[in-house]
XYZ file of C-alpha atoms in Angstrom:
557
model
C -27.500 45.711 -2.218
C -27.358 42.601 -0.731
C -29.675 40.857 -3.626
C -27.042 42.520 -5.754
C -24.167 40.664 -3.924
C -26.363 37.484 -3.645
C -27.033 37.485 -7.532
C -22.923 38.225 -8.177
C -22.203 35.296 -5.871
C -24.533 33.000 -7.478
C -23.063 34.175 -11.139
C -19.714 33.368 -9.859
C -20.760 29.749 -8.495
C -22.207 29.172 -12.068
C -19.209 30.190 -13.635
C -17.469 27.679 -11.477
C -19.299 25.052 -12.203
C -19.595 25.423 -16.099
C -15.582 25.923 -15.973
C -15.552 22.379 -14.121
C -17.910 20.930 -16.610
C -15.547 21.936 -19.313
C -12.675 20.144 -18.095
C -10.560 23.462 -16.387
C -9.648 21.512 -13.650
C -10.298 18.042 -11.856
C -12.533 18.362 -8.787
C -11.216 19.078 -4.855
C -12.053 16.728 -2.519
C -10.802 18.117 1.004
C -10.311 16.969 4.388
C -9.270 18.061 7.774
C -8.085 15.476 10.165
C -7.072 15.840 13.487
C -4.590 12.896 14.925
C -4.587 12.285 18.457
C -3.936 9.311 20.748
C -7.073 7.831 22.562
C -7.766 4.352 24.495
C -9.436 1.111 22.902
C -9.605 -1.911 24.632
C -9.352 -4.545 21.504
C -7.763 -7.645 23.322
C -9.234 -7.299 26.952
C -6.901 -4.587 28.264
C -6.886 -1.125 27.359
C -4.284 0.394 25.078
C -3.343 3.311 23.085
C -4.011 3.883 19.862
C -3.557 6.808 17.185
C -7.064 8.385 16.330
C -7.993 10.440 13.154
C -10.936 12.666 14.192
C -11.286 10.363 17.118
C -12.152 7.479 14.465
C -10.389 3.847 14.600
C -9.739 2.997 11.478
C -9.589 6.648 10.153
C -11.936 8.364 7.646
C -12.104 6.674 4.318
C -11.355 8.732 1.280
C -13.422 7.653 -1.261
C -12.793 9.702 -4.579
C -12.724 9.375 -8.325
C -9.677 8.679 -10.989
C -7.788 12.108 -11.306
C -9.547 13.944 -8.285
C -6.972 16.304 -6.449
C -6.910 15.180 -2.607
C -5.986 17.712 0.048
C -5.747 16.538 3.467
C -4.540 19.019 6.246
C -3.189 17.054 8.950
C -3.186 18.806 12.358
C -0.521 16.250 14.397
C -1.599 16.350 17.920
C 0.673 13.562 18.722
C 4.027 14.109 21.065
C 5.556 12.643 18.163
C 6.470 13.439 14.504
C 4.068 12.165 11.870
C 4.105 11.111 8.376
C 1.507 9.747 6.630
C 1.758 7.602 3.771
C -0.530 6.527 0.558
C 0.236 3.050 0.084
C -0.386 2.286 -3.716
C -1.216 5.917 -4.929
C 1.515 6.623 -7.713
C 1.961 10.228 -7.278
C 2.722 10.856 -10.892
C 5.883 13.364 -10.927
C 4.996 13.694 -7.350
C 7.260 11.907 -4.983
C 6.827 15.205 -2.649
C 3.770 13.960 -1.303
C 4.896 10.144 -0.676
C 4.964 10.654 3.045
C 8.210 8.458 3.968
C 11.138 9.727 6.054
C 13.065 9.552 2.568
C 11.050 11.992 0.823
C 9.405 14.099 3.243
C 10.397 16.307 6.396
C 7.812 14.857 9.587
C 5.317 17.037 10.621
C 6.426 18.301 13.988
C 3.843 17.864 17.175
C 1.434 20.774 17.278
C 1.653 21.766 13.726
C 0.206 20.665 10.673
C 0.717 20.444 7.162
C -1.442 20.037 3.948
C -0.771 16.981 1.650
C -2.284 17.358 -1.852
C -2.050 14.538 -4.447
C -4.104 13.001 -7.365
C -5.086 9.402 -7.815
C -3.745 10.115 -11.597
C -5.325 7.579 -14.032
C -5.894 5.239 -11.112
C -8.803 3.202 -9.442
C -9.179 0.461 -7.247
C -8.414 -0.119 -3.213
C -5.757 1.121 -1.109
C -5.068 2.718 2.036
C -3.079 5.092 4.255
C -0.997 4.675 7.218
C 1.492 6.883 9.595
C 4.821 5.881 8.467
C 7.392 6.718 10.843
C 8.874 4.394 13.460
C 6.089 1.466 14.536
C 3.316 4.003 14.866
C 1.795 1.841 12.119
C 1.387 -0.554 15.025
C -0.947 1.565 16.651
C -3.594 2.434 14.209
C -3.786 5.608 12.097
C -4.753 3.835 8.974
C -7.903 4.185 6.489
C -9.262 2.952 3.341
C -8.680 4.824 0.078
C -11.178 3.682 -2.379
C -10.922 5.292 -6.062
C -13.852 4.572 -8.483
C -13.463 4.968 -12.390
C -15.065 8.356 -13.865
C -19.034 8.119 -14.933
C -17.715 7.722 -18.645
C -15.581 4.887 -18.049
C -17.286 1.380 -18.042
C -16.903 -0.909 -15.202
C -16.627 -4.897 -15.887
C -19.716 -5.753 -13.769
C -22.903 -7.244 -14.704
C -25.910 -4.961 -13.826
C -27.138 -3.890 -11.609
C -24.023 -2.176 -9.924
C -23.376 -3.827 -6.326
C -25.786 -2.305 -3.560
C -23.157 -1.299 -1.517
C -19.509 -0.700 -1.401
C -17.969 -2.100 2.320
C -14.431 -1.601 3.183
C -12.659 -4.313 5.494
C -9.592 -3.559 7.078
C -8.287 -6.605 7.988
C -4.885 -7.078 10.281
C -3.140 -8.730 13.074
C -2.647 -6.664 16.383
C -0.142 -6.428 18.970
C -1.299 -5.334 22.792
C 2.389 -3.260 23.374
C 2.535 0.150 22.881
C 3.972 1.202 19.736
C 6.852 2.910 21.443
C 7.559 -0.168 23.584
C 7.611 -1.865 20.100
C 10.139 0.101 18.758
C 12.110 0.348 22.064
C 12.406 -3.814 21.532
C 13.519 -3.874 18.033
C 16.258 -1.026 18.936
C 17.636 -3.342 22.028
C 17.631 -6.271 19.728
C 14.456 -8.158 20.587
C 11.877 -9.339 18.275
C 8.521 -8.345 18.088
C 7.143 -12.481 18.401
C 3.477 -13.129 17.563
C 0.654 -10.839 17.117
C -1.753 -11.214 20.064
C -4.981 -11.255 17.950
C -6.722 -9.842 14.392
C -8.567 -6.941 14.292
C -11.824 -6.183 11.588
C -12.686 -2.686 10.826
C -10.979 -1.678 14.293
C -12.997 -4.855 16.292
C -10.996 -7.452 17.976
C -11.530 -11.327 18.666
C -14.743 -13.304 17.781
C -17.606 -11.512 16.812
C -20.389 -11.392 19.769
C -24.093 -12.958 17.823
C -26.026 -10.918 20.050
C -24.270 -7.722 18.862
C -25.313 -5.550 15.899
C -23.929 -6.996 12.184
C -21.288 -5.102 11.100
C -22.899 -5.579 7.549
C -26.343 -6.111 6.508
C -27.340 -7.619 3.549
C -30.885 -7.996 1.641
C -31.673 -11.147 0.233
C -30.613 -10.906 -4.009
C -28.604 -8.165 -3.869
C -24.724 -8.237 -4.579
C -22.264 -6.444 -2.377
C -18.913 -5.297 -3.056
C -15.931 -5.539 -0.241
C -12.572 -3.962 -0.633
C -10.138 -5.906 2.006
C -6.857 -4.577 2.845
C -4.515 -5.796 5.036
C -3.494 -2.967 7.203
C -1.604 -5.433 9.659
C 2.306 -5.323 10.254
C 3.578 -9.158 9.976
C 0.779 -11.719 9.297
C -0.713 -12.992 6.251
C -4.575 -13.372 6.453
C -7.187 -15.393 5.014
C -10.236 -13.756 4.394
C -13.811 -15.977 3.991
C -17.302 -15.749 4.604
C -19.362 -18.181 5.900
C -21.538 -20.282 3.305
C -20.834 -17.635 0.585
C -18.069 -17.669 -2.283
C -16.465 -14.495 -3.628
C -15.921 -13.373 -7.061
C -12.608 -11.474 -7.412
C -13.096 -8.425 -9.520
C -10.136 -5.959 -8.613
C -6.557 -5.750 -7.022
C -4.510 -3.127 -6.275
C -5.757 -0.965 -9.083
C -6.375 -3.559 -11.725
C -9.690 -5.185 -12.665
C -9.191 -8.837 -12.685
C -10.511 -12.147 -14.237
C -13.584 -12.898 -12.264
C -13.152 -16.157 -10.762
C -15.017 -17.730 -7.912
C -13.461 -18.109 -4.301
C -14.397 -19.576 -1.144
C -11.158 -17.845 0.585
C -8.364 -15.703 -0.289
C -5.272 -15.313 1.425
C -4.596 -11.187 1.418
C -0.964 -10.598 2.755
C 0.603 -7.785 4.213
C 0.094 -4.188 2.742
C -2.165 -5.930 0.092
C -5.758 -5.173 -0.985
C -8.559 -6.779 -3.401
C -12.128 -6.170 -4.229
C -14.729 -9.445 -4.360
C -18.603 -8.932 -5.212
C -20.528 -11.316 -2.898
C -24.144 -12.172 -4.136
C -26.470 -12.267 -1.094
C -28.084 -15.730 -2.130
C -28.091 -17.740 0.977
C -30.950 -18.446 3.411
C -31.786 -15.442 5.293
C -29.743 -15.357 8.693
C -26.713 -14.145 10.162
C -23.281 -15.328 8.988
C -19.843 -15.063 10.133
C -17.183 -12.957 8.067
C -14.002 -14.177 9.403
C -9.994 -13.274 9.250
C -7.567 -15.911 10.361
C -3.878 -15.640 10.438
C -1.609 -17.481 8.151
C 1.866 -19.333 8.176
C 2.493 -18.717 11.951
C 1.903 -20.927 15.072
C -0.819 -20.673 17.399
C -3.104 -19.047 14.521
C -5.560 -16.157 15.860
C -8.755 -14.905 14.134
C -11.330 -12.464 14.265
C -15.080 -12.526 13.413
C -17.974 -10.085 12.433
C -21.479 -10.434 11.297
C -22.775 -10.259 8.363
C -27.378 -10.126 8.669
C -29.867 -10.437 6.253
C -32.206 -7.923 6.571
C -35.104 -9.091 9.186
C -33.487 -12.183 9.825
C -33.103 -13.370 13.458
C -31.457 -16.672 13.148
C -28.087 -16.859 14.812
C -24.853 -17.942 12.723
C -23.975 -20.916 12.324
C -20.589 -22.231 15.027
C -19.381 -24.253 12.210
C -17.084 -21.584 11.182
C -15.055 -22.404 7.878
C -11.629 -23.180 8.542
C -8.353 -21.737 6.780
C -6.473 -23.349 4.038
C -2.954 -25.008 5.709
C 0.007 -24.775 4.083
C 2.231 -22.943 1.509
C 1.125 -24.339 -1.268
C -2.280 -23.759 -1.519
C -1.498 -20.147 -1.163
C 0.792 -20.148 -4.109
C -1.359 -21.893 -6.390
C -4.024 -19.424 -5.658
C -1.546 -16.635 -6.546
C -1.064 -18.178 -9.852
C -5.019 -18.299 -10.298
C -4.933 -14.361 -10.477
C -5.100 -12.738 -13.848
C -5.427 -9.476 -15.322
C -8.455 -8.504 -17.031
C -7.274 -7.797 -20.777
C -10.689 -6.622 -21.973
C -11.659 -4.062 -19.058
C -11.163 -0.490 -18.934
C -9.204 0.931 -16.376
C -8.804 4.472 -15.388
C -8.891 5.158 -19.232
C -11.392 4.056 -21.899
C -8.606 1.887 -23.449
C -8.331 -1.657 -22.451
C -6.171 -2.054 -19.139
C -4.320 -5.190 -21.188
C -3.107 -3.301 -24.106
C 0.116 -2.625 -22.316
C 2.185 -5.793 -23.801
C 4.851 -5.893 -21.094
C 6.035 -9.288 -22.405
C 7.455 -8.010 -25.305
C 9.795 -5.132 -23.835
C 13.358 -6.111 -23.778
C 14.705 -6.127 -19.713
C 17.436 -3.612 -19.980
C 18.459 -4.356 -16.127
C 18.042 -6.957 -13.764
C 18.120 -6.131 -10.573
C 18.320 -9.379 -7.760
C 17.352 -8.519 -4.073
C 18.430 -11.071 -1.438
C 17.191 -10.153 2.050
C 19.913 -9.714 4.098
C 19.842 -10.122 8.116
C 22.717 -10.150 10.498
C 23.580 -8.826 13.883
C 25.612 -5.416 14.432
C 26.549 -4.834 17.906
C 24.388 -7.485 18.803
C 21.361 -6.049 17.846
C 19.569 -7.710 14.555
C 19.330 -5.863 11.302
C 17.607 -6.685 7.819
C 18.476 -5.442 4.521
C 18.998 -6.011 0.743
C 22.220 -7.499 -0.659
C 24.159 -6.633 2.223
C 23.190 -3.005 3.057
C 20.954 -1.925 5.736
C 18.762 1.178 5.509
C 18.963 3.634 7.873
C 16.821 7.003 7.669
C 18.769 10.389 7.492
C 18.224 13.880 9.417
C 17.668 15.555 5.903
C 15.383 13.515 3.694
C 16.973 11.755 0.658
C 14.648 13.563 -1.938
C 15.352 16.882 -0.343
C 19.127 16.475 -0.382
C 19.056 15.786 -3.823
C 16.852 18.413 -4.810
C 18.785 20.947 -3.345
C 22.121 19.075 -4.197
C 23.736 18.768 -0.869
C 23.840 14.877 -0.659
C 27.520 14.962 0.541
C 27.662 13.961 4.223
C 23.630 12.962 3.700
C 23.794 9.720 1.284
C 26.010 8.340 -1.673
C 24.402 6.611 -4.595
C 24.804 3.011 -5.458
C 25.948 1.649 -2.166
C 24.576 -1.942 -3.065
C 24.977 -4.002 -6.194
C 22.619 -5.294 -8.638
C 23.509 -8.822 -7.336
C 24.136 -10.137 -3.997
C 27.460 -10.210 -2.673
C 29.257 -14.087 -3.288
C 29.476 -14.246 0.111
C 26.690 -13.489 2.825
C 29.256 -11.137 4.714
C 28.583 -8.556 7.317
C 25.529 -6.038 7.043
C 26.654 -2.186 5.728
C 24.429 0.036 7.782
C 23.846 3.141 5.536
C 21.518 5.482 3.633
C 20.306 3.064 0.872
C 19.984 4.792 -2.415
C 20.459 3.224 -5.812
C 19.435 4.859 -9.171
C 17.533 3.456 -12.386
C 17.617 5.009 -15.736
C 14.402 7.337 -16.694
C 11.982 4.974 -18.527
C 13.773 1.611 -18.808
C 12.216 -1.470 -18.573
C 13.650 -3.482 -15.357
C 13.343 -6.673 -14.028
C 13.542 -6.894 -10.244
C 13.979 -10.314 -8.583
C 13.366 -10.892 -4.492
C 14.698 -13.899 -2.862
C 13.849 -14.325 0.503
C 15.918 -16.886 2.365
C 14.482 -16.588 5.660
C 12.080 -18.897 7.513
C 9.197 -16.793 7.648
C 6.872 -14.625 4.901
C 7.665 -11.379 3.286
C 5.572 -8.926 1.709
C 7.508 -6.301 -0.913
C 6.070 -3.162 -2.017
C 7.316 -0.668 -4.513
C 6.407 3.433 -4.314
C 4.979 5.500 -7.131
C 4.669 2.751 -9.397
C 2.431 -0.551 -10.338
C 4.197 -3.491 -11.546
C 3.664 -6.895 -12.981
C 4.099 -9.786 -10.722
C 5.483 -12.297 -13.570
C 6.561 -15.210 -11.486
C 7.464 -16.644 -8.130
C 9.032 -20.097 -6.831
C 10.634 -22.316 -4.498
C 14.469 -21.812 -4.105
C 16.860 -19.472 -5.663
C 16.097 -17.745 -8.410
C 18.026 -18.100 -12.083
C 17.589 -16.909 -15.459
C 16.304 -20.053 -16.960
C 13.069 -19.569 -14.589
C 12.251 -16.889 -16.782
C 10.561 -19.401 -19.082
C 7.859 -20.018 -16.353
C 7.044 -16.545 -16.111
C 3.388 -14.830 -17.094
C 4.111 -12.760 -19.838
C 0.454 -12.151 -20.828
C -1.904 -11.155 -18.356
C 0.075 -11.175 -14.695
C -2.165 -8.498 -12.697
C -0.530 -5.274 -12.575
C -0.264 -4.253 -8.767
C 1.980 -2.591 -6.186
C 2.823 -5.376 -3.792
C 4.033 -8.674 -4.150
C 4.541 -11.600 -1.294
C 7.736 -13.647 -1.498
C 7.282 -17.032 0.193
C 10.074 -18.495 3.014
C 13.194 -19.644 0.982
C 11.621 -18.712 -2.449
C 11.990 -15.885 -5.039
C 9.215 -13.700 -6.664
C 9.957 -11.546 -9.822
C 8.332 -8.052 -11.055
C 8.676 -6.179 -14.421
C 7.930 -2.538 -14.711
C 9.155 0.660 -16.781
C 10.944 3.404 -14.569
C 9.190 6.209 -16.110
C 7.936 7.694 -12.567
C 10.616 10.534 -11.814
C 11.048 11.042 -8.193
C 12.272 9.212 -5.064
C 10.445 6.102 -4.408
C 10.687 3.565 -1.415
C 10.991 -0.347 -1.878
C 10.483 -1.845 1.127
C 9.429 -4.967 3.410
C 5.327 -4.500 4.524
C 6.703 -6.963 7.366
C 7.017 -3.801 9.663
C 9.585 -5.492 12.101
C 11.901 -5.999 8.789
C 11.022 -2.755 7.758
C 12.019 -0.770 10.860
C 15.410 -2.921 11.206
C 16.814 -1.846 7.663
C 14.801 -3.838 4.850
C 14.310 -0.959 2.459
C 15.740 0.843 0.073
C 14.835 4.338 -2.337
C 15.186 4.145 -5.975
C 16.137 7.742 -7.669
C 14.755 7.691 -11.008
C 15.917 11.183 -12.337
C 14.698 12.634 -15.798
C 17.964 13.955 -17.981
C 15.739 16.572 -19.054
C 14.642 18.468 -15.837
C 11.308 19.083 -17.322
C 7.872 19.815 -15.490
C 6.645 17.136 -18.040
C 8.600 14.861 -16.018
C 8.802 16.047 -12.437
C 7.054 18.878 -10.381
C 9.175 21.084 -8.404
C 8.872 21.231 -4.593
C 5.878 22.497 -3.378
C 5.656 25.813 -1.770
C 4.415 24.166 1.592
C 6.913 21.688 1.689
C 8.731 21.199 5.369
C 12.135 21.811 5.531
C 14.606 20.115 7.837
C 18.202 18.892 8.174
C 20.580 20.654 5.656
C 18.086 22.311 3.382
C 16.859 24.984 6.196
C 17.399 28.383 4.867
C 19.011 27.339 1.706
C 18.040 29.095 -1.574
C 15.455 27.237 -3.998
C 17.124 25.357 -6.909
C 16.478 26.539 -10.434
C 12.804 25.609 -11.524
C 12.320 22.659 -13.713
C 12.055 23.846 -17.350
C 8.501 24.460 -18.566
C 7.225 21.370 -20.002
C 7.011 21.247 -24.262
């Protein structure tokens, strides 16, 4: 009997494998995360950080394009929790985006299972806790999506020896709840106290074990993300040039750089050849554009070497002009395949007529003596009922009203209005968005659910004549773009992903104080071809508790 049962079980496994090979469904990857507080000493004093399975940074999600990712999150904090998957497009599935506008938070001492798919995506991304200022306490980790085996990668053979993640970011020693209270009281966060690299702060100790090891003659891939909350960072490796190969899901023209600016929320990949004299070398990340610069370093050691690193650490570049010129050098690799076999540059975005221009100017003001940020005179506030749920159940009255903000800034920069900021976009229209940052500090803007083309940027105010300066051929398709002080940046995209999607500042102080909005993109067909129904396991809160489910979207045709 036991032998028969084992044979039957074996037959089931073989059948499952054959079905998978036949393309019955994309593979599943399962993760179980226990999210807790822990204590780490990063900048000379112990402080509370957010750990995932006891780790900081959290576990790496390493997957292939189109894999089904299932993450069962157990919230063992004393606060509600959400995870956002930064840069994941969630085709037809804003239900898993993990922001207060799309999801009810996971209450303490409960669990929730996310299920999402990097649909036709490759590249380097990261996740983080999205409620309040929790992001400043850790809880983040890398997401790396590789191409399916049949899709060629535009690297010279042999492939890189190793694929390393480097999560760099500024760091505050303040408790994240204290940071939120400071902002609520109208105080600023000030400058960060330091920088961390993969959860390690400060200058590297040359006598400590290396963070990375090289073998002479090999090539290594470094996936770099700025997971901080405020400061742009410059990344470099002592004595080694870096070949840029990917940026937020797009293969790039493979130019060489001795250092790269990585702005808050941005990710990129470089290839590094181990072609120097065997020894130890510093990998360095330094803050940019703020007084009293901070740096952190880690050691790369050539195997078998005992030579200490040179104390002559390369300095970061100076000024904004250098950074802007570097951005202008980034180009999309038009001949490379991406997650699909067709060349990624076959999408001729520069030949599509713009149907709408949305100009978003950063607004700043005080309400009852407290600082607020916003766009076009509107500062966003979150609602007890997530916006997406209110829309889906058709109970928006008393929760939010659409289009409280216009497509152009008000003629007079008057007082800010604090409301849930939701604007609508017509499904599958090609739209231009111009961000203007009149502030004296850097901004970094992100759009959920999409990749866009960052076609232009420059100083001062934007005007239609500046479209002549746009790159309409090979701008990198990505999900973040920096906006320099008193400058503008322009993006283009097709709003073809139905759902409720956040447009926000990655500067988390600004984000917390209202510099964000939601874009509602609804399909007129109400078809499963365009958007999924609310998942059965979706949490409910606010006005939708106990309501009957709305009618299902129509079957896809």
